[in-house]
PDB file of C-alpha atoms in Angstrom:
ATOM      1  CA  MET L  24      19.607 -11.882  32.135  1.00  0.00           C
ATOM      2  CA  VAL L  25      16.894  -8.777  32.765  1.00  0.00           C
ATOM      3  CA  ASN L  26      18.619  -5.498  32.227  1.00  0.00           C
ATOM      4  CA  LYS L  27      17.672  -2.110  33.268  1.00  0.00           C
ATOM      5  CA  ILE L  28      17.378   0.891  31.202  1.00  0.00           C
ATOM      6  CA  SER L  29      18.119   4.755  31.913  1.00  0.00           C
ATOM      7  CA  LEU L  30      15.621   6.559  30.184  1.00  0.00           C
ATOM      8  CA  LYS L  31      17.706   9.468  30.008  1.00  0.00           C
ATOM      9  CA  ASP L  32      21.207   7.696  28.777  1.00  0.00           C
ATOM     10  CA  GLU L  33      18.306   6.039  26.087  1.00  0.00           C
ATOM     11  CA  VAL L  34      17.064   9.690  24.411  1.00  0.00           C
ATOM     12  CA  ASN L  35      20.150  11.508  25.248  1.00  0.00           C
ATOM     13  CA  SER L  36      21.998   8.492  22.669  1.00  0.00           C
ATOM     14  CA  VAL L  37      19.814   9.202  19.937  1.00  0.00           C
ATOM     15  CA  GLY L  38      21.976  11.562  17.283  1.00  0.00           C
ATOM     16  CA  GLU L  39      19.020  13.425  15.741  1.00  0.00           C
ATOM     17  CA  LEU L  40      15.732  14.854  16.375  1.00  0.00           C
ATOM     18  CA  PHE L  41      12.689  13.348  16.049  1.00  0.00           C
ATOM     19  CA  ARG L  42      13.955  10.036  15.123  1.00  0.00           C
ATOM     20  CA  TYR L  43      12.528   6.935  17.410  1.00  0.00           C
ATOM     21  CA  LYS L  44      14.330   4.672  19.466  1.00  0.00           C
ATOM     22  CA  ARG L  45      12.880   1.739  20.385  1.00  0.00           C
ATOM     23  CA  VAL L  46      14.458   0.832  24.581  1.00  0.00           C
ATOM     24  CA  GLY L  47      11.990  -2.473  25.227  1.00  0.00           C
ATOM     25  CA  THR L  48       8.705  -4.072  24.578  1.00  0.00           C
ATOM     26  CA  LEU L  49       6.219  -4.975  26.983  1.00  0.00           C
ATOM     27  CA  ASN L  50       3.820  -7.684  26.158  1.00  0.00           C
ATOM     28  CA  SER L  51       2.450  -6.047  22.632  1.00  0.00           C
ATOM     29  CA  HIS L  52       3.522  -2.600  23.804  1.00  0.00           C
ATOM     30  CA  MET L  53       6.723  -0.690  22.035  1.00  0.00           C
ATOM     31  CA  LEU L  54       8.444   1.683  23.882  1.00  0.00           C
ATOM     32  CA  ASN L  55      10.256   4.489  21.804  1.00  0.00           C
ATOM     33  CA  VAL L  56      12.048   7.515  23.133  1.00  0.00           C
ATOM     34  CA  LEU L  57      12.699  10.450  20.588  1.00  0.00           C
ATOM     35  CA  GLN L  58      13.974  13.930  21.055  1.00  0.00           C
ATOM     36  CA  ALA L  59      11.935  16.629  18.885  1.00  0.00           C
ATOM     37  CA  GLN L  60      12.248  20.512  18.743  1.00  0.00           C
ATOM     38  CA  ASN L  61      10.135  23.309  17.002  1.00  0.00           C
ATOM     39  CA  ARG L  62       7.758  20.759  15.126  1.00  0.00           C
ATOM     40  CA  VAL L  63       4.018  19.814  15.127  1.00  0.00           C
ATOM     41  CA  LEU L  64       2.435  16.820  13.282  1.00  0.00           C
ATOM     42  CA  ASP L  65      -0.938  16.954  11.948  1.00  0.00           C
ATOM     43  CA  PHE L  66      -3.998  15.685  13.637  1.00  0.00           C
ATOM     44  CA  HIS L  67      -4.200  11.778  13.527  1.00  0.00           C
ATOM     45  CA  VAL L  68      -6.194   8.747  15.248  1.00  0.00           C
ATOM     46  CA  HIS L  69      -5.041   5.989  16.110  1.00  0.00           C
ATOM     47  CA  GLU L  70      -8.410   3.918  15.800  1.00  0.00           C
ATOM     48  CA  ASN L  71      -6.782   0.598  17.468  1.00  0.00           C
ATOM     49  CA  SER L  72      -4.513   1.322  20.215  1.00  0.00           C
ATOM     50  CA  ASP L  73      -4.814   3.641  23.287  1.00  0.00           C
ATOM     51  CA  GLU L  74      -1.219   6.305  23.034  1.00  0.00           C
ATOM     52  CA  MET L  75       1.199   7.180  25.861  1.00  0.00           C
ATOM     53  CA  PHE L  76       3.511  10.218  26.409  1.00  0.00           C
ATOM     54  CA  TYR L  77       6.010  10.236  29.318  1.00  0.00           C
ATOM     55  CA  CYS L  78       7.551  13.520  29.288  1.00  0.00           C
ATOM     56  CA  ILE L  79      11.348  12.795  30.215  1.00  0.00           C
ATOM     57  CA  GLU L  80      12.655  16.275  29.964  1.00  0.00           C
ATOM     58  CA  GLY L  81      11.263  19.428  28.846  1.00  0.00           C
ATOM     59  CA  GLU L  82       7.967  20.267  27.997  1.00  0.00           C
ATOM     60  CA  PHE L  83       5.049  20.228  25.081  1.00  0.00           C
ATOM     61  CA  ASP L  84       1.472  19.982  24.590  1.00  0.00           C
ATOM     62  CA  ILE L  85      -0.861  17.590  23.065  1.00  0.00           C
ATOM     63  CA  GLU L  86      -3.395  18.967  20.844  1.00  0.00           C
ATOM     64  CA  PHE L  87      -6.901  18.445  20.953  1.00  0.00           C
ATOM     65  CA  GLU L  88      -9.936  19.299  19.075  1.00  0.00           C
ATOM     66  CA  ASP L  89     -11.218  20.999  22.069  1.00  0.00           C
ATOM     67  CA  GLY L  90      -7.901  22.710  22.986  1.00  0.00           C
ATOM     68  CA  LEU L  91      -4.281  21.807  24.687  1.00  0.00           C
ATOM     69  CA  THR L  92      -2.810  19.380  27.283  1.00  0.00           C
ATOM     70  CA  HIS L  93       0.674  21.249  28.792  1.00  0.00           C
ATOM     71  CA  LEU L  94       3.423  18.215  29.994  1.00  0.00           C
ATOM     72  CA  ARG L  95       6.341  18.884  31.695  1.00  0.00           C
ATOM     73  CA  GLU L  96       9.413  16.760  32.528  1.00  0.00           C
ATOM     74  CA  GLY L  97       7.666  13.855  35.056  1.00  0.00           C
ATOM     75  CA  ASP L  98       4.314  14.286  33.360  1.00  0.00           C
ATOM     76  CA  PHE L  99       2.791  11.494  31.240  1.00  0.00           C
ATOM     77  CA  ILE L 100      -0.821  11.410  29.475  1.00  0.00           C
ATOM     78  CA  ILE L 101      -2.609   8.455  28.020  1.00  0.00           C
ATOM     79  CA  ILE L 102      -4.748   9.402  24.966  1.00  0.00           C
ATOM     80  CA  PRO L 103      -7.360   6.905  24.468  1.00  0.00           C
ATOM     81  CA  LYS L 104      -7.432   5.564  20.809  1.00  0.00           C
ATOM     82  CA  GLY L 105      -9.904   6.921  18.407  1.00  0.00           C
ATOM     83  CA  THR L 106      -8.906  10.606  19.726  1.00  0.00           C
ATOM     84  CA  LYS L 107      -7.941  13.001  17.167  1.00  0.00           C
ATOM     85  CA  HIS L 108      -4.249  14.256  18.647  1.00  0.00           C
ATOM     86  CA  ARG L 109      -1.515  15.984  17.503  1.00  0.00           C
ATOM     87  CA  PRO L 110       1.572  16.749  19.396  1.00  0.00           C
ATOM     88  CA  VAL L 111       3.005  20.039  19.679  1.00  0.00           C
ATOM     89  CA  CYS L 112       6.675  20.729  20.346  1.00  0.00           C
ATOM     90  CA  LYS L 113       8.073  24.028  20.547  1.00  0.00           C
ATOM     91  CA  ALA L 114      11.586  23.847  23.098  1.00  0.00           C
ATOM     92  CA  LEU L 115      13.752  21.114  22.755  1.00  0.00           C
ATOM     93  CA  VAL L 116      11.456  17.861  24.524  1.00  0.00           C
ATOM     94  CA  LYS L 117      12.778  14.131  25.241  1.00  0.00           C
ATOM     95  CA  CYS L 118      10.125  11.956  25.474  1.00  0.00           C
ATOM     96  CA  LEU L 119       8.991   7.907  25.962  1.00  0.00           C
ATOM     97  CA  LEU L 120       5.688   6.873  23.870  1.00  0.00           C
ATOM     98  CA  ILE L 121       4.259   3.391  24.839  1.00  0.00           C
ATOM     99  CA  GLU L 122       1.880   1.606  22.771  1.00  0.00           C
ATOM    100  CA  THR L 123       0.471  -1.656  20.719  1.00  0.00           C
ATOM    101  CA  GLU L 124       2.785  -2.625  18.168  1.00  0.00           C
ATOM    102  CA  GLY L 125       2.647  -1.305  14.980  1.00  0.00           C
ATOM    103  CA  THR L 126       0.936   1.841  16.162  1.00  0.00           C
ATOM    104  CA  LEU L 127       3.541   4.350  14.544  1.00  0.00           C
ATOM    105  CA  ASN L 128       4.254   4.512  10.995  1.00  0.00           C
ATOM    106  CA  LYS L 129       5.435   6.924   8.448  1.00  0.00           C
ATOM    107  CA  GLU L 130       2.034   8.915   8.207  1.00  0.00           C
ATOM    108  CA  ASN L 131       1.323   9.942  11.642  1.00  0.00           C
ATOM    109  CA  THR L 132       4.766  10.572  12.654  1.00  0.00           C
ATOM    110  CA  GLY L 133       5.948  12.842   9.837  1.00  0.00           C
ATOM    111  CA  GLY L 134       7.444  10.325   8.340  1.00  0.00           C
ATOM    112  CA  THR L 135      10.691   9.855  10.726  1.00  0.00           C
ATOM    113  CA  TYR L 136       9.585   6.378  12.250  1.00  0.00           C
ATOM    114  CA  LEU L 137      12.180   3.485  10.804  1.00  0.00           C
ATOM    115  CA  LYS L 138      11.130   0.094  12.046  1.00  0.00           C
TER     116      LYS L 138
END
């Protein structure tokens, strides 16, 4: 059976900040939701995968070497593979991340990704 998923319900079910929850798989792409607040990750690069951030609720920035891109609820951004970036979350934000399987790891998530 095919099931529908509510992104808001799924992200609200995550009991703690910075904990990734897989909510689906699309071909070789994993879909994870998470809540973040008052966190800036180190700059990093995904060499083998584009990465998409969709802002479910709140707002945050993605910082690049040449500036910031601000995202609000309903916005998304696709970061091409090989692009140095980092999320900057000041207030509470809830988002969906889409990238190929194996892209997330402890080195580029601040150690909070559990497979």
